[in-house]
PDB file of C-alpha atoms and ligand atoms in Angstrom:
ATOM      1  CA  UNK A  25     -46.723  70.835  28.975  1.00 95.00           C
ATOM      2  CA  UNK A  26     -48.197  72.204  25.512  1.00 97.00           C
ATOM      3  CA  UNK A  27     -48.752  69.804  23.356  1.00 98.00           C
ATOM      4  CA  UNK A  28     -51.132  67.898  25.540  1.00 97.00           C
ATOM      5  CA  UNK A  29     -53.279  65.379  24.544  1.00 95.00           C
ATOM      6  CA  UNK A  30     -51.682  65.536  20.868  1.00 98.00           C
ATOM      7  CA  UNK A  31     -51.351  62.807  17.948  1.00 98.00           C
ATOM      8  CA  UNK A  32     -47.852  63.066  16.221  1.00 99.00           C
ATOM      9  CA  UNK A  33     -46.532  60.940  13.010  1.00 99.00           C
ATOM     10  CA  UNK A  34     -42.707  61.814  12.805  1.00 99.00           C
ATOM     11  CA  UNK A  35     -41.497  59.576   9.804  1.00 98.00           C
ATOM     12  CA  UNK A  36     -38.123  58.255  10.090  1.00 98.00           C
ATOM     13  CA  UNK A  37     -38.047  58.406  14.129  1.00 98.00           C
ATOM     14  CA  UNK A  38     -35.743  55.201  14.394  1.00 98.00           C
ATOM     15  CA  UNK A  39     -32.474  57.935  15.035  1.00 98.00           C
ATOM     16  CA  UNK A  40     -30.813  60.871  14.362  1.00 98.00           C
ATOM     17  CA  UNK A  41     -32.792  64.468  13.412  1.00 98.00           C
ATOM     18  CA  UNK A  42     -36.071  62.023  13.959  1.00 98.00           C
ATOM     19  CA  UNK A  43     -35.624  60.575  16.938  1.00 98.00           C
ATOM     20  CA  UNK A  44     -34.768  63.319  18.470  1.00 98.00           C
ATOM     21  CA  UNK A  45     -37.921  65.254  17.257  1.00 98.00           C
ATOM     22  CA  UNK A  46     -39.938  62.124  18.741  1.00 99.00           C
ATOM     23  CA  UNK A  47     -38.734  62.814  22.340  1.00 98.00           C
ATOM     24  CA  UNK A  48     -39.177  66.307  22.606  1.00 98.00           C
ATOM     25  CA  UNK A  49     -42.924  66.335  21.210  1.00 98.00           C
ATOM     26  CA  UNK A  50     -43.602  63.212  23.932  1.00 98.00           C
ATOM     27  CA  UNK A  51     -42.094  65.568  26.257  1.00 98.00           C
ATOM     28  CA  UNK A  52     -44.361  67.810  25.752  1.00 98.00           C
ATOM     29  CA  UNK A  53     -46.931  65.222  26.054  1.00 98.00           C
ATOM     30  CA  UNK A  54     -47.741  63.596  22.351  1.00 98.00           C
ATOM     31  CA  UNK A  55     -48.557  60.442  21.534  1.00 98.00           C
ATOM     32  CA  UNK A  56     -46.528  59.461  19.030  1.00 98.00           C
ATOM     33  CA  UNK A  57     -46.140  57.440  16.115  1.00 99.00           C
ATOM     34  CA  UNK A  58     -42.942  55.935  15.019  1.00 98.00           C
ATOM     35  CA  UNK A  59     -41.976  55.859  11.546  1.00 98.00           C
ATOM     36  CA  UNK A  60     -39.077  53.852  10.208  1.00 98.00           C
ATOM     37  CA  UNK A  61     -37.946  51.184   7.302  1.00 98.00           C
ATOM     38  CA  UNK A  62     -35.395  49.256   7.900  1.00 98.00           C
ATOM     39  CA  UNK A  63     -34.059  49.637  12.376  1.00 98.00           C
ATOM     40  CA  UNK A  64     -36.667  48.175  13.966  1.00 98.00           C
ATOM     41  CA  UNK A  65     -34.539  47.324  17.479  1.00 98.00           C
ATOM     42  CA  UNK A  66     -33.920  51.554  17.829  1.00 98.00           C
ATOM     43  CA  UNK A  67     -37.554  52.637  16.654  1.00 98.00           C
ATOM     44  CA  UNK A  68     -38.336  50.081  19.421  1.00 98.00           C
ATOM     45  CA  UNK A  69     -35.845  51.536  21.841  1.00 98.00           C
ATOM     46  CA  UNK A  70     -37.792  55.644  21.562  1.00 98.00           C
ATOM     47  CA  UNK A  71     -40.900  54.502  22.074  1.00 98.00           C
ATOM     48  CA  UNK A  72     -39.823  52.658  25.277  1.00 98.00           C
ATOM     49  CA  UNK A  73     -38.219  56.075  25.880  1.00 98.00           C
ATOM     50  CA  UNK A  74     -41.773  58.043  25.068  1.00 98.00           C
ATOM     51  CA  UNK A  75     -43.924  55.185  26.874  1.00 98.00           C
ATOM     52  CA  UNK A  76     -41.376  55.780  30.101  1.00 98.00           C
ATOM     53  CA  UNK A  77     -42.586  59.227  29.935  1.00 98.00           C
ATOM     54  CA  UNK A  78     -46.114  58.669  30.449  1.00 98.00           C
ATOM     55  CA  UNK A  79     -46.530  58.871  26.678  1.00 98.00           C
ATOM     56  CA  UNK A  80     -48.360  56.063  24.578  1.00 98.00           C
ATOM     57  CA  UNK A  81     -45.818  54.938  21.387  1.00 98.00           C
ATOM     58  CA  UNK A  82     -46.630  52.962  17.663  1.00 98.00           C
ATOM     59  CA  UNK A  83     -43.924  52.143  15.782  1.00 98.00           C
ATOM     60  CA  UNK A  84     -44.697  51.441  12.373  1.00 98.00           C
ATOM     61  CA  UNK A  85     -42.704  50.207   9.678  1.00 98.00           C
ATOM     62  CA  UNK A  86     -43.544  51.369   6.207  1.00 98.00           C
ATOM     63  CA  UNK A  87     -40.713  52.744   2.895  1.00 98.00           C
ATOM     64  CA  UNK A  88     -41.914  56.476   3.001  1.00 98.00           C
ATOM     65  CA  UNK A  89     -41.155  56.756  -0.688  1.00 98.00           C
ATOM     66  CA  UNK A  90     -43.922  53.858  -1.874  1.00 98.00           C
ATOM     67  CA  UNK A  91     -47.826  54.930  -2.428  1.00 98.00           C
ATOM     68  CA  UNK A  92     -49.154  51.574  -0.288  1.00 98.00           C
ATOM     69  CA  UNK A  93     -46.947  51.497   2.520  1.00 98.00           C
ATOM     70  CA  UNK A  94     -47.682  55.139   3.288  1.00 98.00           C
ATOM     71  CA  UNK A  95     -51.782  54.718   2.763  1.00 98.00           C
ATOM     72  CA  UNK A  96     -51.491  51.135   5.415  1.00 98.00           C
ATOM     73  CA  UNK A  97     -49.230  53.293   8.139  1.00 98.00           C
ATOM     74  CA  UNK A  98     -51.670  56.497   8.040  1.00 98.00           C
ATOM     75  CA  UNK A  99     -54.444  54.034   8.219  1.00 98.00           C
ATOM     76  CA  UNK A 100     -52.287  51.888  11.433  1.00 98.00           C
ATOM     77  CA  UNK A 101     -51.571  55.431  12.886  1.00 98.00           C
ATOM     78  CA  UNK A 102     -55.374  56.410  13.112  1.00 98.00           C
ATOM     79  CA  UNK A 103     -56.860  52.529  14.058  1.00 98.00           C
ATOM     80  CA  UNK A 104     -54.039  53.306  16.864  1.00 98.00           C
ATOM     81  CA  UNK A 105     -54.436  57.343  17.635  1.00 98.00           C
ATOM     82  CA  UNK A 106     -58.071  58.320  16.526  1.00 98.00           C
ATOM     83  CA  UNK A 107     -56.568  61.376  14.458  1.00 98.00           C
ATOM     84  CA  UNK A 108     -53.328  62.898  13.759  1.00 98.00           C
ATOM     85  CA  UNK A 109     -52.681  66.551  15.234  1.00 98.00           C
ATOM     86  CA  UNK A 110     -48.755  66.593  14.195  1.00 99.00           C
ATOM     87  CA  UNK A 111     -46.900  65.358  11.031  1.00 99.00           C
ATOM     88  CA  UNK A 112     -43.288  65.613  10.959  1.00 99.00           C
ATOM     89  CA  UNK A 113     -41.975  65.033   7.873  1.00 99.00           C
ATOM     90  CA  UNK A 114     -38.432  63.846   8.267  1.00 98.00           C
ATOM     91  CA  UNK A 115     -37.374  60.411   6.956  1.00 98.00           C
ATOM     92  CA  UNK A 116     -34.679  60.961   4.174  1.00 98.00           C
ATOM     93  CA  UNK A 117     -31.041  59.923   2.725  1.00 98.00           C
ATOM     94  CA  UNK A 118     -27.888  61.473   1.846  1.00 97.00           C
ATOM     95  CA  UNK A 119     -25.069  60.463  -0.957  1.00 96.00           C
ATOM     96  CA  UNK A 120     -22.364  62.529  -2.228  1.00 97.00           C
ATOM     97  CA  UNK A 121     -21.659  62.041  -6.109  1.00 98.00           C
ATOM     98  CA  UNK A 122     -20.670  65.192  -8.696  1.00 98.00           C
ATOM     99  CA  UNK A 123     -22.624  65.413 -11.052  1.00 98.00           C
ATOM    100  CA  UNK A 124     -20.811  64.452 -14.237  1.00 98.00           C
ATOM    101  CA  UNK A 125     -20.618  60.914 -12.142  1.00 98.00           C
ATOM    102  CA  UNK A 126     -23.985  60.831 -10.678  1.00 98.00           C
ATOM    103  CA  UNK A 127     -26.086  57.716 -11.726  1.00 98.00           C
ATOM    104  CA  UNK A 128     -29.369  58.654 -13.461  1.00 98.00           C
ATOM    105  CA  UNK A 129     -31.004  55.804 -10.848  1.00 98.00           C
ATOM    106  CA  UNK A 130     -29.049  57.501  -8.214  1.00 98.00           C
ATOM    107  CA  UNK A 131     -30.517  61.245  -9.038  1.00 98.00           C
ATOM    108  CA  UNK A 132     -34.687  59.540  -9.392  1.00 98.00           C
ATOM    109  CA  UNK A 133     -34.312  57.120  -5.648  1.00 98.00           C
ATOM    110  CA  UNK A 134     -33.161  60.957  -4.387  1.00 98.00           C
ATOM    111  CA  UNK A 135     -35.790  62.659  -5.296  1.00 98.00           C
ATOM    112  CA  UNK A 136     -38.406  59.854  -4.272  1.00 98.00           C
ATOM    113  CA  UNK A 137     -36.861  58.609  -0.694  1.00 98.00           C
ATOM    114  CA  UNK A 138     -36.611  62.712  -0.155  1.00 98.00           C
ATOM    115  CA  UNK A 139     -39.456  64.337  -1.971  1.00 98.00           C
ATOM    116  CA  UNK A 140     -42.176  62.223  -3.210  1.00 98.00           C
ATOM    117  CA  UNK A 141     -42.445  60.506   0.475  1.00 98.00           C
ATOM    118  CA  UNK A 142     -43.309  64.100   1.749  1.00 98.00           C
ATOM    119  CA  UNK A 143     -45.613  64.388  -1.155  1.00 98.00           C
ATOM    120  CA  UNK A 144     -47.206  60.401  -0.237  1.00 99.00           C
ATOM    121  CA  UNK A 145     -46.768  60.906   3.791  1.00 99.00           C
ATOM    122  CA  UNK A 146     -48.847  64.385   3.143  1.00 99.00           C
ATOM    123  CA  UNK A 147     -51.300  63.355   0.972  1.00 98.00           C
ATOM    124  CA  UNK A 148     -52.837  60.580   3.064  1.00 98.00           C
ATOM    125  CA  UNK A 149     -52.517  62.110   6.263  1.00 98.00           C
ATOM    126  CA  UNK A 150     -54.529  65.807   5.039  1.00 98.00           C
ATOM    127  CA  UNK A 151     -57.507  64.260   4.272  1.00 98.00           C
ATOM    128  CA  UNK A 152     -58.319  63.358   7.963  1.00 98.00           C
ATOM    129  CA  UNK A 153     -56.775  66.698   9.519  1.00 98.00           C
ATOM    130  CA  UNK A 154     -59.120  68.235   6.830  1.00 98.00           C
ATOM    131  CA  UNK A 155     -62.050  65.940   9.042  1.00 98.00           C
ATOM    132  CA  UNK A 156     -60.414  67.525  11.988  1.00 97.00           C
ATOM    133  CA  UNK A 157     -60.357  70.729  11.018  1.00 97.00           C
ATOM    134  CA  UNK A 158     -57.318  71.157  12.705  1.00 98.00           C
ATOM    135  CA  UNK A 159     -53.236  70.382  11.890  1.00 98.00           C
ATOM    136  CA  UNK A 160     -49.597  71.378  11.511  1.00 98.00           C
ATOM    137  CA  UNK A 161     -47.412  69.749   9.056  1.00 99.00           C
ATOM    138  CA  UNK A 162     -43.368  70.097   9.766  1.00 99.00           C
ATOM    139  CA  UNK A 163     -41.548  69.176   6.784  1.00 99.00           C
ATOM    140  CA  UNK A 164     -37.720  68.614   6.934  1.00 98.00           C
ATOM    141  CA  UNK A 165     -35.658  70.018   4.544  1.00 98.00           C
ATOM    142  CA  UNK A 166     -32.241  71.335   4.395  1.00 98.00           C
ATOM    143  CA  UNK A 167     -30.173  74.789   4.268  1.00 96.00           C
ATOM    144  CA  UNK A 168     -28.193  72.290   0.951  1.00 97.00           C
ATOM    145  CA  UNK A 169     -31.672  73.999  -0.435  1.00 97.00           C
ATOM    146  CA  UNK A 170     -30.930  77.083   0.120  1.00 97.00           C
ATOM    147  CA  UNK A 171     -27.195  77.511  -0.257  1.00 96.00           C
ATOM    148  CA  UNK A 172     -26.286  74.327  -2.759  1.00 96.00           C
ATOM    149  CA  UNK A 173     -23.552  72.175  -1.631  1.00 96.00           C
ATOM    150  CA  UNK A 174     -20.838  70.133  -4.102  1.00 96.00           C
ATOM    151  CA  UNK A 175     -21.977  67.286  -4.894  1.00 97.00           C
ATOM    152  CA  UNK A 176     -25.080  66.935  -3.274  1.00 98.00           C
ATOM    153  CA  UNK A 177     -27.377  68.630  -6.392  1.00 98.00           C
ATOM    154  CA  UNK A 178     -29.685  65.500  -5.918  1.00 98.00           C
ATOM    155  CA  UNK A 179     -29.759  65.747  -1.933  1.00 98.00           C
ATOM    156  CA  UNK A 180     -30.321  69.521  -2.787  1.00 98.00           C
ATOM    157  CA  UNK A 181     -32.866  69.353  -5.310  1.00 98.00           C
ATOM    158  CA  UNK A 182     -35.070  67.174  -3.627  1.00 98.00           C
ATOM    159  CA  UNK A 183     -35.108  69.397  -0.101  1.00 98.00           C
ATOM    160  CA  UNK A 184     -35.664  72.314  -2.871  1.00 98.00           C
ATOM    161  CA  UNK A 185     -38.778  70.564  -4.163  1.00 98.00           C
ATOM    162  CA  UNK A 186     -39.546  70.339  -0.146  1.00 98.00           C
ATOM    163  CA  UNK A 187     -39.566  73.937   0.049  1.00 98.00           C
ATOM    164  CA  UNK A 188     -41.342  74.512  -2.945  1.00 98.00           C
ATOM    165  CA  UNK A 189     -44.386  71.912  -1.668  1.00 98.00           C
ATOM    166  CA  UNK A 190     -44.343  73.905   1.342  1.00 98.00           C
ATOM    167  CA  UNK A 191     -45.073  77.084   0.227  1.00 98.00           C
ATOM    168  CA  UNK A 192     -47.788  75.794  -1.993  1.00 98.00           C
ATOM    169  CA  UNK A 193     -49.499  73.875   0.402  1.00 98.00           C
ATOM    170  CA  UNK A 194     -49.729  75.827   2.938  1.00 98.00           C
ATOM    171  CA  UNK A 195     -51.816  77.909   1.045  1.00 98.00           C
ATOM    172  CA  UNK A 196     -53.857  75.370  -0.417  1.00 98.00           C
ATOM    173  CA  UNK A 197     -54.248  74.263   3.747  1.00 98.00           C
ATOM    174  CA  UNK A 198     -53.913  77.189   5.846  1.00 98.00           C
ATOM    175  CA  UNK A 199     -57.459  78.514   5.123  1.00 98.00           C
ATOM    176  CA  UNK A 200     -58.690  75.005   7.023  1.00 98.00           C
ATOM    177  CA  UNK A 201     -56.176  75.643   9.810  1.00 98.00           C
ATOM    178  CA  UNK A 202     -53.953  73.368   8.999  1.00 98.00           C
ATOM    179  CA  UNK A 203     -50.432  74.981   8.935  1.00 98.00           C
ATOM    180  CA  UNK A 204     -47.903  74.419   7.349  1.00 99.00           C
ATOM    181  CA  UNK A 205     -43.384  75.450   7.568  1.00 98.00           C
ATOM    182  CA  UNK A 206     -40.200  73.697   7.014  1.00 98.00           C
ATOM    183  CA  UNK A 207     -37.883  72.648   8.877  1.00 98.00           C
ATOM    184  CA  UNK A 208     -34.173  73.981   7.257  1.00 98.00           C
ATOM    185  CA  UNK A 209     -31.875  71.986   9.949  1.00 98.00           C
ATOM    186  CA  UNK A 210     -27.337  72.729   9.263  1.00 97.00           C
ATOM    187  CA  UNK A 211     -25.324  69.946   9.347  1.00 97.00           C
ATOM    188  CA  UNK A 212     -25.992  68.329  12.572  1.00 98.00           C
ATOM    189  CA  UNK A 213     -24.225  64.985  13.575  1.00 97.00           C
ATOM    190  CA  UNK A 214     -25.977  62.189  13.073  1.00 97.00           C
ATOM    191  CA  UNK A 215     -26.123  58.908  10.881  1.00 96.00           C
ATOM    192  CA  UNK A 216     -26.169  60.669   7.664  1.00 96.00           C
ATOM    193  CA  UNK A 217     -23.375  63.244   8.608  1.00 94.00           C
ATOM    194  CA  UNK A 218     -20.952  61.423   9.459  1.00 92.00           C
ATOM    195  CA  UNK A 219     -21.522  58.925   6.021  1.00 94.00           C
ATOM    196  CA  UNK A 220     -20.416  62.220   4.209  1.00 95.00           C
ATOM    197  CA  UNK A 221     -16.206  62.254   3.260  1.00 95.00           C
ATOM    198  CA  UNK A 222     -14.232  63.725   6.156  1.00 95.00           C
ATOM    199  CA  UNK A 223     -12.767  66.336   2.629  1.00 96.00           C
ATOM    200  CA  UNK A 224     -16.807  67.332   2.749  1.00 95.00           C
ATOM    201  CA  UNK A 225     -17.555  68.149   6.400  1.00 96.00           C
ATOM    202  CA  UNK A 226     -14.023  69.807   7.033  1.00 95.00           C
ATOM    203  CA  UNK A 227     -15.005  72.008   4.237  1.00 95.00           C
ATOM    204  CA  UNK A 228     -18.406  72.408   5.778  1.00 95.00           C
ATOM    205  CA  UNK A 229     -17.109  73.033   9.318  1.00 97.00           C
ATOM    206  CA  UNK A 230     -14.598  75.993   7.680  1.00 96.00           C
ATOM    207  CA  UNK A 231     -17.569  77.931   6.282  1.00 95.00           C
ATOM    208  CA  UNK A 232     -20.223  77.781   9.507  1.00 97.00           C
ATOM    209  CA  UNK A 233     -20.242  81.115  11.634  1.00 97.00           C
ATOM    210  CA  UNK A 234     -20.282  79.303  15.095  1.00 97.00           C
ATOM    211  CA  UNK A 235     -17.612  77.399  14.175  1.00 97.00           C
ATOM    212  CA  UNK A 236     -18.987  73.170  14.984  1.00 98.00           C
ATOM    213  CA  UNK A 237     -21.787  70.964  13.540  1.00 98.00           C
ATOM    214  CA  UNK A 238     -25.528  70.891  15.694  1.00 98.00           C
ATOM    215  CA  UNK A 239     -27.006  68.860  17.475  1.00 98.00           C
ATOM    216  CA  UNK A 240     -30.170  66.388  17.256  1.00 98.00           C
ATOM    217  CA  UNK A 241     -31.346  68.300  20.256  1.00 98.00           C
ATOM    218  CA  UNK A 242     -30.737  71.901  19.171  1.00 98.00           C
ATOM    219  CA  UNK A 243     -33.071  70.999  16.065  1.00 98.00           C
ATOM    220  CA  UNK A 244     -36.199  69.496  17.696  1.00 98.00           C
ATOM    221  CA  UNK A 245     -36.903  72.843  19.076  1.00 98.00           C
ATOM    222  CA  UNK A 246     -37.847  74.273  16.328  1.00 98.00           C
ATOM    223  CA  UNK A 247     -40.372  71.519  15.258  1.00 98.00           C
ATOM    224  CA  UNK A 248     -42.111  71.152  18.489  1.00 98.00           C
ATOM    225  CA  UNK A 249     -42.470  75.362  19.056  1.00 98.00           C
ATOM    226  CA  UNK A 250     -44.089  74.866  14.700  1.00 98.00           C
ATOM    227  CA  UNK A 251     -46.177  72.101  16.293  1.00 98.00           C
ATOM    228  CA  UNK A 252     -47.849  74.474  19.558  1.00 98.00           C
ATOM    229  CA  UNK A 253     -50.404  76.879  20.211  1.00 97.00           C
ATOM    230  CA  UNK A 254     -49.686  79.510  20.365  1.00 97.00           C
ATOM    231  CA  UNK A 255     -46.144  79.413  19.509  1.00 98.00           C
ATOM    232  CA  UNK A 256     -46.618  78.196  15.676  1.00 98.00           C
ATOM    233  CA  UNK A 257     -50.312  80.167  15.297  1.00 98.00           C
ATOM    234  CA  UNK A 258     -48.455  83.206  13.089  1.00 98.00           C
ATOM    235  CA  UNK A 259     -46.151  80.680  10.543  1.00 98.00           C
ATOM    236  CA  UNK A 260     -47.310  79.441   7.949  1.00 98.00           C
ATOM    237  CA  UNK A 261     -45.253  78.626   4.332  1.00 98.00           C
ATOM    238  CA  UNK A 262     -42.445  79.482   6.470  1.00 98.00           C
ATOM    239  CA  UNK A 263     -38.661  78.497   6.021  1.00 97.00           C
ATOM    240  CA  UNK A 264     -36.658  78.063  10.288  1.00 97.00           C
ATOM    241  CA  UNK A 265     -33.327  77.672  10.095  1.00 97.00           C
ATOM    242  CA  UNK A 266     -31.623  75.948  12.636  1.00 98.00           C
ATOM    243  CA  UNK A 267     -28.306  76.248  10.691  1.00 97.00           C
ATOM    244  CA  UNK A 268     -25.499  77.002  12.687  1.00 97.00           C
ATOM    245  CA  UNK A 269     -25.339  80.817  10.688  1.00 97.00           C
ATOM    246  CA  UNK A 270     -24.734  78.945   7.393  1.00 96.00           C
ATOM    247  CA  UNK A 271     -27.107  80.490   5.664  1.00 96.00           C
ATOM    248  CA  UNK A 272     -28.690  83.919   6.374  1.00 94.00           C
ATOM    249  CA  UNK A 273     -31.861  85.467   5.107  1.00 79.00           C
TER     250      UNK A 273
HETATM  251  P1  LIG B   4     -30.621  59.871   9.937  1.00 72.11           P
HETATM  252  O1  LIG B   4     -29.864  59.994  10.789  1.00 72.11           O
HETATM  253  O2  LIG B   4     -29.984  59.240   7.974  1.00 72.11           O
HETATM  254  O3  LIG B   4     -31.887  58.764   9.760  1.00 72.11           O
HETATM  255  C1  LIG B   4     -32.947  59.045   8.359  1.00 72.11           C
HETATM  256  C2  LIG B   4     -34.153  58.441   8.945  1.00 72.11           C
HETATM  257  O4  LIG B   4     -34.952  58.418   8.087  1.00 72.11           O
HETATM  258  C3  LIG B   4     -33.973  56.596   9.665  1.00 72.11           C
HETATM  259  O5  LIG B   4     -35.395  56.968  10.562  1.00 72.11           O
HETATM  260  C4  LIG B   4     -34.358  56.300   8.832  1.00 72.11           C
HETATM  261  O6  LIG B   4     -35.026  54.767   8.720  1.00 72.11           O
HETATM  262  C5  LIG B   4     -34.822  57.037   7.867  1.00 72.11           C
HETATM  263  N1  LIG B   4     -36.026  56.483   6.708  1.00 72.11           N
HETATM  264  C6  LIG B   4     -34.941  56.048   5.441  1.00 72.11           C
HETATM  265  N2  LIG B   4     -35.147  56.165   4.476  1.00 72.11           N
HETATM  266  C7  LIG B   4     -36.647  56.119   5.225  1.00 72.11           C
HETATM  267  C8  LIG B   4     -37.711  55.803   4.176  1.00 72.11           C
HETATM  268  N3  LIG B   4     -37.442  55.575   2.446  1.00 72.11           N
HETATM  269  N4  LIG B   4     -38.961  55.858   5.168  1.00 72.11           N
HETATM  270  C9  LIG B   4     -39.217  55.371   6.082  1.00 72.11           C
HETATM  271  N5  LIG B   4     -37.874  56.033   6.404  1.00 72.11           N
HETATM  272  C10 LIG B   4     -36.820  56.358   5.946  1.00 72.11           C
HETATM  273  O7  LIG B   4     -30.745  61.138   9.179  1.00 72.11           O
HETATM  274  P2  LIG B   4     -30.989  62.314  10.145  1.00 72.11           P
HETATM  275  O8  LIG B   4     -29.033  63.376   9.533  1.00 72.11           O
HETATM  276  O9  LIG B   4     -31.601  62.140  11.217  1.00 72.11           O
HETATM  277  O10 LIG B   4     -31.664  62.984   9.171  1.00 72.11           O
HETATM  278  C11 LIG B   4     -32.918  63.420   9.217  1.00 72.11           C
HETATM  279  C12 LIG B   4     -33.729  64.936   8.616  1.00 72.11           C
HETATM  280  O11 LIG B   4     -33.167  66.246   8.595  1.00 72.11           O
HETATM  281  C13 LIG B   4     -33.459  64.190   6.886  1.00 72.11           C
HETATM  282  O12 LIG B   4     -34.445  64.084   5.998  1.00 72.11           O
HETATM  283  C14 LIG B   4     -31.718  65.116   6.096  1.00 72.11           C
HETATM  284  O13 LIG B   4     -31.979  64.972   5.030  1.00 72.11           O
HETATM  285  C15 LIG B   4     -32.771  66.030   7.127  1.00 72.11           C
HETATM  286  N6  LIG B   4     -31.686  66.965   7.342  1.00 72.11           N
HETATM  287  C16 LIG B   4     -30.202  66.686   7.758  1.00 72.11           C
HETATM  288  C17 LIG B   4     -29.557  67.512   8.298  1.00 72.11           C
HETATM  289  C18 LIG B   4     -27.606  66.628   8.944  1.00 72.11           C
HETATM  290  O14 LIG B   4     -26.515  66.794   9.289  1.00 72.11           O
HETATM  291  N7  LIG B   4     -27.911  65.338   9.604  1.00 72.11           N
HETATM  292  C19 LIG B   4     -29.027  68.604   7.308  1.00 72.11           C
HETATM  293  C20 LIG B   4     -29.942  69.033   7.098  1.00 72.11           C
HETATM  294  C21 LIG B   4     -31.296  68.089   7.079  1.00 72.11           C
HETATM  295  P3  LIG B   4     -33.725  53.047   9.709  1.00 72.11           P
HETATM  296  O15 LIG B   4     -33.183  53.894  10.703  1.00 72.11           O
HETATM  297  O16 LIG B   4     -35.003  52.888   9.315  1.00 72.11           O
HETATM  298  O17 LIG B   4     -33.089  53.037   8.263  1.00 72.11           O
END
């Protein structure tokens, strides 16, 4: 196992991509703190699956876009696990508006939940990683940030902000043995993706070279790789793209 004795915190781990990442980290030996905002029963169910593997799971409710809940959550995880070796900033939302229809309040909320949250959780986890002199931080952005997407300008701008944030803190933190990278999924079958209109999803499907959408279990291995030694040792400020070929670099 690649992550034996490691302690991980995954935000938005109650369902979708975050759930699969949490399970994949646990399968490789990590104990996992599972954050959620509303879905307590779903988060508890993920925790049970992790405990059945013989790992520890700690469920922590917090709105990661708000400072005080994040401070309390990080303190609770440190109290429970003693350290945080791996942080996965995954929690997020989406919704669709054309620019001329977008309420300013929905723009602000998107930036808050999808960008400010990643700053906040990282801001309050990093001091612990600095003390430990080690850490891995994986931020979930999106291929929309690279390619652009109609009706998702607020979402794509927030995710582009995540990519720039990662490149900056990757430079700041690498000298302290804390490696920061991005994973940019393509369209992946989750509740979030299914909330997009049929028209939008059909249009996206037509753009995908592999001719199908991704599954959550096809995203998680990129995160495990970046969190593992030696697999992720040389990745710093990189963008990994499990995106069905939608964006090619
Ligand atoms: P999802 O199925 O809708 O799950 C979202 C998760 O985020 C849930 O666990 C939810 O918790 C949590 N969450 C939302 N707002 C939160 C907040 N303020 N505080 C704490 N937790 C919060 O979404 P997904 O498709 O798995 O997406 C996961 C990540 O991948 C997101 O960052 C998304 O932008 C990114 N992504 C997804 C796709 C895709 O096609 N699915 C593509 C590219 C990137 P509750 O269950 O408690 O509500």
